[in-house]
PDB file of C-alpha atoms in Angstrom:
ATOM      1  CA  ILE A  13       0.123   0.149  -0.048  1.00  0.00           C
ATOM      2  CA  THR A  14       1.350   3.160  -1.056  1.00  0.00           C
ATOM      3  CA  ASN A  15       1.579   5.935   1.816  1.00  0.00           C
ATOM      4  CA  SER A  16       2.206   9.525   0.359  1.00  0.00           C
ATOM      5  CA  LYS A  17       3.368  10.897   3.544  1.00  0.00           C
ATOM      6  CA  ARG A  18       7.239   8.941   3.146  1.00  0.00           C
ATOM      7  CA  ASN A  19       7.387   9.812  -0.616  1.00  0.00           C
ATOM      8  CA  LYS A  20      10.566  11.592  -0.936  1.00  0.00           C
ATOM      9  CA  TYR A  21      11.720  14.701  -3.406  1.00  0.00           C
ATOM     10  CA  LYS A  22      15.106  15.711  -5.063  1.00  0.00           C
ATOM     11  CA  VAL A  23      14.911  19.295  -6.295  1.00  0.00           C
ATOM     12  CA  PHE A  24      17.166  20.953  -8.478  1.00  0.00           C
ATOM     13  CA  LEU A  25      16.614  24.574 -10.083  1.00  0.00           C
ATOM     14  CA  GLN A  26      18.628  24.843 -13.278  1.00  0.00           C
ATOM     15  CA  GLY A  27      20.427  28.319 -13.449  1.00  0.00           C
ATOM     16  CA  TYR A  28      20.469  28.788  -9.746  1.00  0.00           C
ATOM     17  CA  ASP A  29      21.567  25.819  -8.189  1.00  0.00           C
ATOM     18  CA  ALA A  30      25.151  24.520  -7.945  1.00  0.00           C
ATOM     19  CA  ASP A  31      23.550  21.073  -7.408  1.00  0.00           C
ATOM     20  CA  TRP A  32      20.455  18.755  -6.391  1.00  0.00           C
ATOM     21  CA  ARG A  33      19.415  19.800  -3.125  1.00  0.00           C
ATOM     22  CA  SER A  34      18.713  17.454  -0.129  1.00  0.00           C
ATOM     23  CA  VAL A  35      15.893  15.142   0.338  1.00  0.00           C
ATOM     24  CA  THR A  36      12.800  16.321   1.744  1.00  0.00           C
ATOM     25  CA  TYR A  37       9.432  14.886   2.322  1.00  0.00           C
ATOM     26  CA  ASP A  38       8.069  18.474   1.858  1.00  0.00           C
ATOM     27  CA  ASN A  39       6.188  18.393  -1.673  1.00  0.00           C
ATOM     28  CA  SER A  40       6.657  22.101  -2.214  1.00  0.00           C
ATOM     29  CA  VAL A  41       9.503  24.488  -2.520  1.00  0.00           C
ATOM     30  CA  SER A  42      10.181  28.305  -2.769  1.00  0.00           C
ATOM     31  CA  PHE A  43      12.936  30.194  -4.500  1.00  0.00           C
ATOM     32  CA  SER A  44      13.193  33.742  -3.295  1.00  0.00           C
ATOM     33  CA  ASN A  45      15.659  36.795  -5.189  1.00  0.00           C
ATOM     34  CA  LEU A  46      15.583  35.330  -8.502  1.00  0.00           C
ATOM     35  CA  LEU A  47      16.771  37.269 -11.027  1.00  0.00           C
ATOM     36  CA  PRO A  48      15.278  37.804 -14.430  1.00  0.00           C
ATOM     37  CA  GLY A  49      16.032  35.144 -16.499  1.00  0.00           C
ATOM     38  CA  ASP A  50      15.020  30.957 -17.937  1.00  0.00           C
ATOM     39  CA  TYR A  51      14.778  28.109 -15.413  1.00  0.00           C
ATOM     40  CA  THR A  52      14.510  24.785 -15.378  1.00  0.00           C
ATOM     41  CA  LEU A  53      12.943  22.925 -12.523  1.00  0.00           C
ATOM     42  CA  LYS A  54      13.982  19.270 -11.910  1.00  0.00           C
ATOM     43  CA  ILE A  55      12.026  16.944  -9.580  1.00  0.00           C
ATOM     44  CA  LEU A  56      12.926  13.454  -8.753  1.00  0.00           C
ATOM     45  CA  GLY A  57      10.736  11.838  -5.938  1.00  0.00           C
ATOM     46  CA  SER A  58      10.526   8.159  -4.574  1.00  0.00           C
ATOM     47  CA  ASN A  59       7.546   6.769  -3.316  1.00  0.00           C
ATOM     48  CA  ASN A  60       7.754   4.653   0.274  1.00  0.00           C
ATOM     49  CA  ASP A  61       9.375   1.641  -1.249  1.00  0.00           C
ATOM     50  CA  TYR A  62      12.151   4.005  -1.754  1.00  0.00           C
ATOM     51  CA  GLY A  63      11.924   3.523  -5.365  1.00  0.00           C
ATOM     52  CA  TRP A  64      13.370   6.482  -6.926  1.00  0.00           C
ATOM     53  CA  SER A  65      11.653   7.944 -10.826  1.00  0.00           C
ATOM     54  CA  ASP A  66      14.320   7.108 -13.631  1.00  0.00           C
ATOM     55  CA  THR A  67      13.546  10.370 -15.225  1.00  0.00           C
ATOM     56  CA  SER A  68      13.210  14.278 -13.534  1.00  0.00           C
ATOM     57  CA  LEU A  69      10.014  15.891 -14.207  1.00  0.00           C
ATOM     58  CA  GLU A  70      10.988  19.278 -15.517  1.00  0.00           C
ATOM     59  CA  LEU A  71       9.377  22.577 -15.607  1.00  0.00           C
ATOM     60  CA  ASP A  72      10.587  25.693 -17.579  1.00  0.00           C
ATOM     61  CA  ILE A  73       9.990  29.036 -15.828  1.00  0.00           C
ATOM     62  CA  THR A  74      10.710  32.556 -17.398  1.00  0.00           C
ATOM     63  CA  VAL A  75      11.052  35.450 -14.250  1.00  0.00           C
ATOM     64  CA  VAL A  76      10.088  38.291 -16.396  1.00  0.00           C
ATOM     65  CA  PRO A  77      12.220  41.848 -15.360  1.00  0.00           C
ATOM     66  CA  PRO A  78      10.258  44.388 -13.693  1.00  0.00           C
ATOM     67  CA  LEU A  79       9.521  47.737 -15.944  1.00  0.00           C
ATOM     68  CA  TRP A  80      11.970  49.395 -14.395  1.00  0.00           C
ATOM     69  CA  MET A  81      14.635  46.685 -15.364  1.00  0.00           C
ATOM     70  CA  SER A  82      13.358  46.281 -18.827  1.00  0.00           C
ATOM     71  CA  ASN A  83      15.316  47.042 -21.890  1.00  0.00           C
ATOM     72  CA  TYR A  84      12.638  49.670 -23.007  1.00  0.00           C
ATOM     73  CA  ALA A  85      13.739  51.461 -19.347  1.00  0.00           C
ATOM     74  CA  LEU A  86      17.371  50.486 -19.737  1.00  0.00           C
ATOM     75  CA  ALA A  87      17.319  52.262 -23.042  1.00  0.00           C
ATOM     76  CA  PHE A  88      15.363  55.664 -21.095  1.00  0.00           C
ATOM     77  CA  TYR A  89      18.038  55.660 -18.504  1.00  0.00           C
ATOM     78  CA  PHE A  90      20.767  56.560 -21.040  1.00  0.00           C
ATOM     79  CA  LEU A  91      18.946  58.320 -22.644  1.00  0.00           C
ATOM     80  CA  ALA A  92      18.323  60.925 -19.617  1.00  0.00           C
ATOM     81  CA  PHE A  93      21.831  60.138 -19.124  1.00  0.00           C
ATOM     82  CA  VAL A  94      22.772  61.571 -22.011  1.00  0.00           C
ATOM     83  CA  PHE A  95      20.701  64.250 -21.918  1.00  0.00           C
ATOM     84  CA  ILE A  96      21.666  65.373 -18.230  1.00  0.00           C
ATOM     85  CA  LEU A  97      25.143  65.267 -19.370  1.00  0.00           C
ATOM     86  CA  HIS A  98      24.371  67.327 -22.123  1.00  0.00           C
ATOM     87  CA  LEU A  99      22.651  69.992 -20.038  1.00  0.00           C
ATOM     88  CA  PHE A 100      26.047  70.387 -17.379  1.00  0.00           C
ATOM     89  CA  ILE A 101      28.622  70.290 -20.307  1.00  0.00           C
ATOM     90  CA  ASN A 102      26.338  73.024 -21.714  1.00  0.00           C
ATOM     91  CA  TYR A 103      26.215  74.903 -18.533  1.00  0.00           C
ATOM     92  CA  ARG A 104      30.065  74.889 -17.494  1.00  0.00           C
ATOM     93  CA  VAL A 105      30.863  75.840 -20.743  1.00  0.00           C
ATOM     94  CA  ARG A 106      28.071  79.365 -20.537  1.00  0.00           C
ATOM     95  CA  HIS A 107      30.045  79.375 -16.989  1.00  0.00           C
ATOM     96  CA  TYR A 108      33.477  79.640 -18.689  1.00  0.00           C
ATOM     97  CA  ARG A 109      32.272  81.543 -21.686  1.00  0.00           C
ATOM     98  CA  LYS A 110      30.798  84.139 -18.585  1.00  0.00           C
ATOM     99  CA  ALA A 111      33.539  84.142 -17.146  1.00  0.00           C
ATOM    100  CA  ASN A 112      36.347  84.965 -19.654  1.00  0.00           C
ATOM    101  CA  ARG A 113      33.545  87.639 -21.121  1.00  0.00           C
ATOM    102  CA  GLU A 114      34.106  88.911 -17.594  1.00  0.00           C
ATOM    103  CA  LEU A 115      38.007  88.915 -17.552  1.00  0.00           C
ATOM    104  CA  GLN A 116      38.033  90.225 -21.151  1.00  0.00           C
ATOM    105  CA  GLU A 117      35.867  93.592 -19.541  1.00  0.00           C
ATOM    106  CA  LYS A 118      37.942  93.393 -16.272  1.00  0.00           C
ATOM    107  CA  THR A 119      41.176  93.785 -18.626  1.00  0.00           C
ATOM    108  CA  VAL A 120      39.806  96.738 -20.767  1.00  0.00           C
ATOM    109  CA  ASN A 121      38.421  98.405 -17.736  1.00  0.00           C
ATOM    110  CA  LYS A 122      42.107  98.145 -16.046  1.00  0.00           C
ATOM    111  CA  LYS A 123      43.647  99.431 -19.833  1.00  0.00           C
ATOM    112  CA  GLN A 124      40.584 102.392 -19.449  1.00  0.00           C
ATOM    113  CA  ILE A 125      41.624 103.094 -15.522  1.00  0.00           C
ATOM    114  CA  GLU A 126      45.417 103.095 -16.445  1.00  0.00           C
ATOM    115  CA  ALA A 127      44.944 105.309 -19.052  1.00  0.00           C
ATOM    116  CA  GLN A 128      42.537 107.833 -16.974  1.00  0.00           C
ATOM    117  CA  ARG A 129      45.261 107.196 -14.040  1.00  0.00           C
ATOM    118  CA  GLU A 130      47.730 108.404 -16.533  1.00  0.00           C
ATOM    119  CA  VAL A 131      46.219 111.237 -17.471  1.00  0.00           C
ATOM    120  CA  LEU A 132      45.292 112.483 -13.957  1.00  0.00           C
ATOM    121  CA  THR A 133      48.460 112.373 -12.944  1.00  0.00           C
ATOM    122  CA  ARG A 134      49.745 114.813 -15.916  1.00  0.00           C
ATOM    123  CA  ILE A 135      47.518 117.036 -15.230  1.00  0.00           C
ATOM    124  CA  ASN A 136      47.935 116.894 -11.296  1.00  0.00           C
ATOM    125  CA  ARG A 137      51.685 117.805 -11.718  1.00  0.00           C
ATOM    126  CA  SER A 138      50.750 120.053 -14.015  1.00  0.00           C
ATOM    127  CA  LEU A 139      48.924 121.831 -11.492  1.00  0.00           C
ATOM    128  CA  THR A 140      50.837 121.264  -8.585  1.00  0.00           C
ATOM    129  CA  ASP A 141      54.095 122.886 -10.715  1.00  0.00           C
ATOM    130  CA  SER A 142      51.526 126.074 -11.210  1.00  0.00           C
ATOM    131  CA  ILE A 143      50.733 126.129  -7.591  1.00  0.00           C
ATOM    132  CA  ASN A 144      54.673 126.209  -6.599  1.00  0.00           C
ATOM    133  CA  TYR A 145      55.191 128.301  -8.771  1.00  0.00           C
ATOM    134  CA  ALA A 146      52.163 130.918  -7.391  1.00  0.00           C
ATOM    135  CA  ARG A 147      53.900 130.243  -4.060  1.00  0.00           C
ATOM    136  CA  ARG A 148      57.382 131.284  -5.292  1.00  0.00           C
ATOM    137  CA  ILE A 149      55.716 134.531  -6.461  1.00  0.00           C
ATOM    138  CA  GLN A 150      54.047 135.076  -2.928  1.00  0.00           C
ATOM    139  CA  ARG A 151      56.758 134.470  -0.942  1.00  0.00           C
ATOM    140  CA  ALA A 152      58.889 136.374  -2.644  1.00  0.00           C
ATOM    141  CA  MET A 153      56.198 139.514  -2.495  1.00  0.00           C
ATOM    142  CA  ILE A 154      55.856 138.861   1.608  1.00  0.00           C
ATOM    143  CA  PRO A 155      58.636 140.165   3.695  1.00  0.00           C
ATOM    144  CA  THR A 156      61.449 137.824   4.661  1.00  0.00           C
ATOM    145  CA  GLU A 157      61.277 136.849   8.564  1.00  0.00           C
ATOM    146  CA  SER A 158      65.080 137.713   8.601  1.00  0.00           C
ATOM    147  CA  SER A 159      63.568 141.014   8.077  1.00  0.00           C
ATOM    148  CA  PHE A 160      60.966 141.089  10.575  1.00  0.00           C
ATOM    149  CA  GLN A 161      63.774 140.125  13.474  1.00  0.00           C
ATOM    150  CA  TYR A 162      65.750 142.689  12.689  1.00  0.00           C
ATOM    151  CA  LEU A 163      62.723 145.091  14.031  1.00  0.00           C
ATOM    152  CA  PHE A 164      61.713 142.479  16.182  1.00  0.00           C
ATOM    153  CA  PRO A 165      64.958 140.994  17.636  1.00  0.00           C
ATOM    154  CA  GLU A 166      62.455 138.691  19.925  1.00  0.00           C
ATOM    155  CA  SER A 167      60.227 137.456  17.414  1.00  0.00           C
ATOM    156  CA  PHE A 168      59.187 134.859  15.249  1.00  0.00           C
ATOM    157  CA  VAL A 169      56.955 134.316  12.090  1.00  0.00           C
ATOM    158  CA  TYR A 170      55.256 130.849  11.841  1.00  0.00           C
ATOM    159  CA  LEU A 171      53.295 130.638   8.302  1.00  0.00           C
ATOM    160  CA  ARG A 172      51.994 127.662   6.944  1.00  0.00           C
ATOM    161  CA  ALA A 173      49.331 127.568   4.313  1.00  0.00           C
ATOM    162  CA  ARG A 174      46.884 125.026   4.220  1.00  0.00           C
ATOM    163  CA  ASP A 175      46.837 124.111   0.062  1.00  0.00           C
ATOM    164  CA  ILE A 176      50.761 125.169  -0.655  1.00  0.00           C
ATOM    165  CA  VAL A 177      49.486 128.623  -0.944  1.00  0.00           C
ATOM    166  CA  SER A 178      46.341 130.487   1.098  1.00  0.00           C
ATOM    167  CA  GLY A 179      44.850 134.183   1.787  1.00  0.00           C
ATOM    168  CA  ASP A 180      47.085 134.252   4.574  1.00  0.00           C
ATOM    169  CA  PHE A 181      50.099 137.163   5.115  1.00  0.00           C
ATOM    170  CA  TYR A 182      51.728 139.575   7.091  1.00  0.00           C
ATOM    171  CA  TRP A 183      53.496 142.927   5.921  1.00  0.00           C
ATOM    172  CA  PHE A 184      54.942 145.603   7.562  1.00  0.00           C
ATOM    173  CA  HIS A 185      56.433 149.047   7.154  1.00  0.00           C
ATOM    174  CA  GLU A 186      58.658 151.325   8.632  1.00  0.00           C
ATOM    175  CA  LYS A 187      57.880 155.340   8.092  1.00  0.00           C
ATOM    176  CA  ASP A 188      58.943 157.857  10.726  1.00  0.00           C
ATOM    177  CA  ASN A 189      59.598 155.942  13.666  1.00  0.00           C
ATOM    178  CA  LYS A 190      56.741 153.815  13.728  1.00  0.00           C
ATOM    179  CA  VAL A 191      56.363 150.435  12.052  1.00  0.00           C
ATOM    180  CA  PHE A 192      53.324 149.553  10.955  1.00  0.00           C
ATOM    181  CA  VAL A 193      52.517 145.603  11.309  1.00  0.00           C
ATOM    182  CA  THR A 194      49.260 143.496   9.408  1.00  0.00           C
ATOM    183  CA  ALA A 195      48.304 140.138   9.607  1.00  0.00           C
ATOM    184  CA  VAL A 196      45.690 139.495   7.329  1.00  0.00           C
ATOM    185  CA  ASP A 197      43.283 136.939   6.150  1.00  0.00           C
ATOM    186  CA  CYS A 198      41.847 137.180   2.704  1.00  0.00           C
ATOM    187  CA  THR A 199      39.018 135.739   1.083  1.00  0.00           C
ATOM    188  CA  GLY A 200      39.251 132.249  -0.414  1.00  0.00           C
ATOM    189  CA  HIS A 201      41.392 129.325   0.423  1.00  0.00           C
ATOM    190  CA  GLY A 202      44.912 127.833  -2.330  1.00  0.00           C
ATOM    191  CA  VAL A 203      45.204 129.439  -5.508  1.00  0.00           C
ATOM    192  CA  PRO A 204      41.786 132.019  -5.082  1.00  0.00           C
ATOM    193  CA  GLY A 205      43.311 133.574  -1.886  1.00  0.00           C
ATOM    194  CA  ALA A 206      46.894 133.475  -3.149  1.00  0.00           C
ATOM    195  CA  PHE A 207      45.491 135.906  -5.553  1.00  0.00           C
ATOM    196  CA  MET A 208      43.917 137.661  -3.118  1.00  0.00           C
ATOM    197  CA  SER A 209      46.477 138.155  -0.950  1.00  0.00           C
ATOM    198  CA  ILE A 210      49.080 139.723  -3.991  1.00  0.00           C
ATOM    199  CA  ILE A 211      46.024 141.732  -4.724  1.00  0.00           C
ATOM    200  CA  GLY A 212      46.505 143.243  -0.872  1.00  0.00           C
ATOM    201  CA  LEU A 213      50.440 143.327  -0.582  1.00  0.00           C
ATOM    202  CA  ASP A 214      50.378 145.187  -3.791  1.00  0.00           C
ATOM    203  CA  LEU A 215      47.947 147.567  -2.423  1.00  0.00           C
ATOM    204  CA  LEU A 216      49.417 147.875   1.136  1.00  0.00           C
TER     205      LEU A 216
END
């Protein structure tokens, strides 16, 4: 009499297992984490008198890949990668072109600034030379400190212009045993004040 509970089974999943699995009384088998592909399930069985079947029962199994692993998905991934790479390259090219334009503009601006600085330097040098010449004229018209100290031995003169020349000056004149001394502050500063001081000296 056949006793189904004493039947034995051997299972081999070609493409997944390396060899036949151990003999078991369980008439069911499960596989997990099967990769997409084609497999062949081979089964050998024996009844309660230990008589194994001569040929294995075979079952072809095809595991279909999910959508995200399909050929269409792989093609989409590739195209998306190429598109993103293209965007990145275009972004870097635009960035470098912008940086190059800014560098060229800075170079042009630097040259313009240098040219303007040279012009301003020449103008400043010319103005300074003119003001220094005006100072020499002004000092030639103002009495010397030594002549002032000749009349007033215990004295000194402190005259310092804020802008090389100024409208401040002193003047003295001796007449009839009297000395007339003036300390004058003309209207204006710098060159305008110096012109006013020359007029004042001339009038005095």
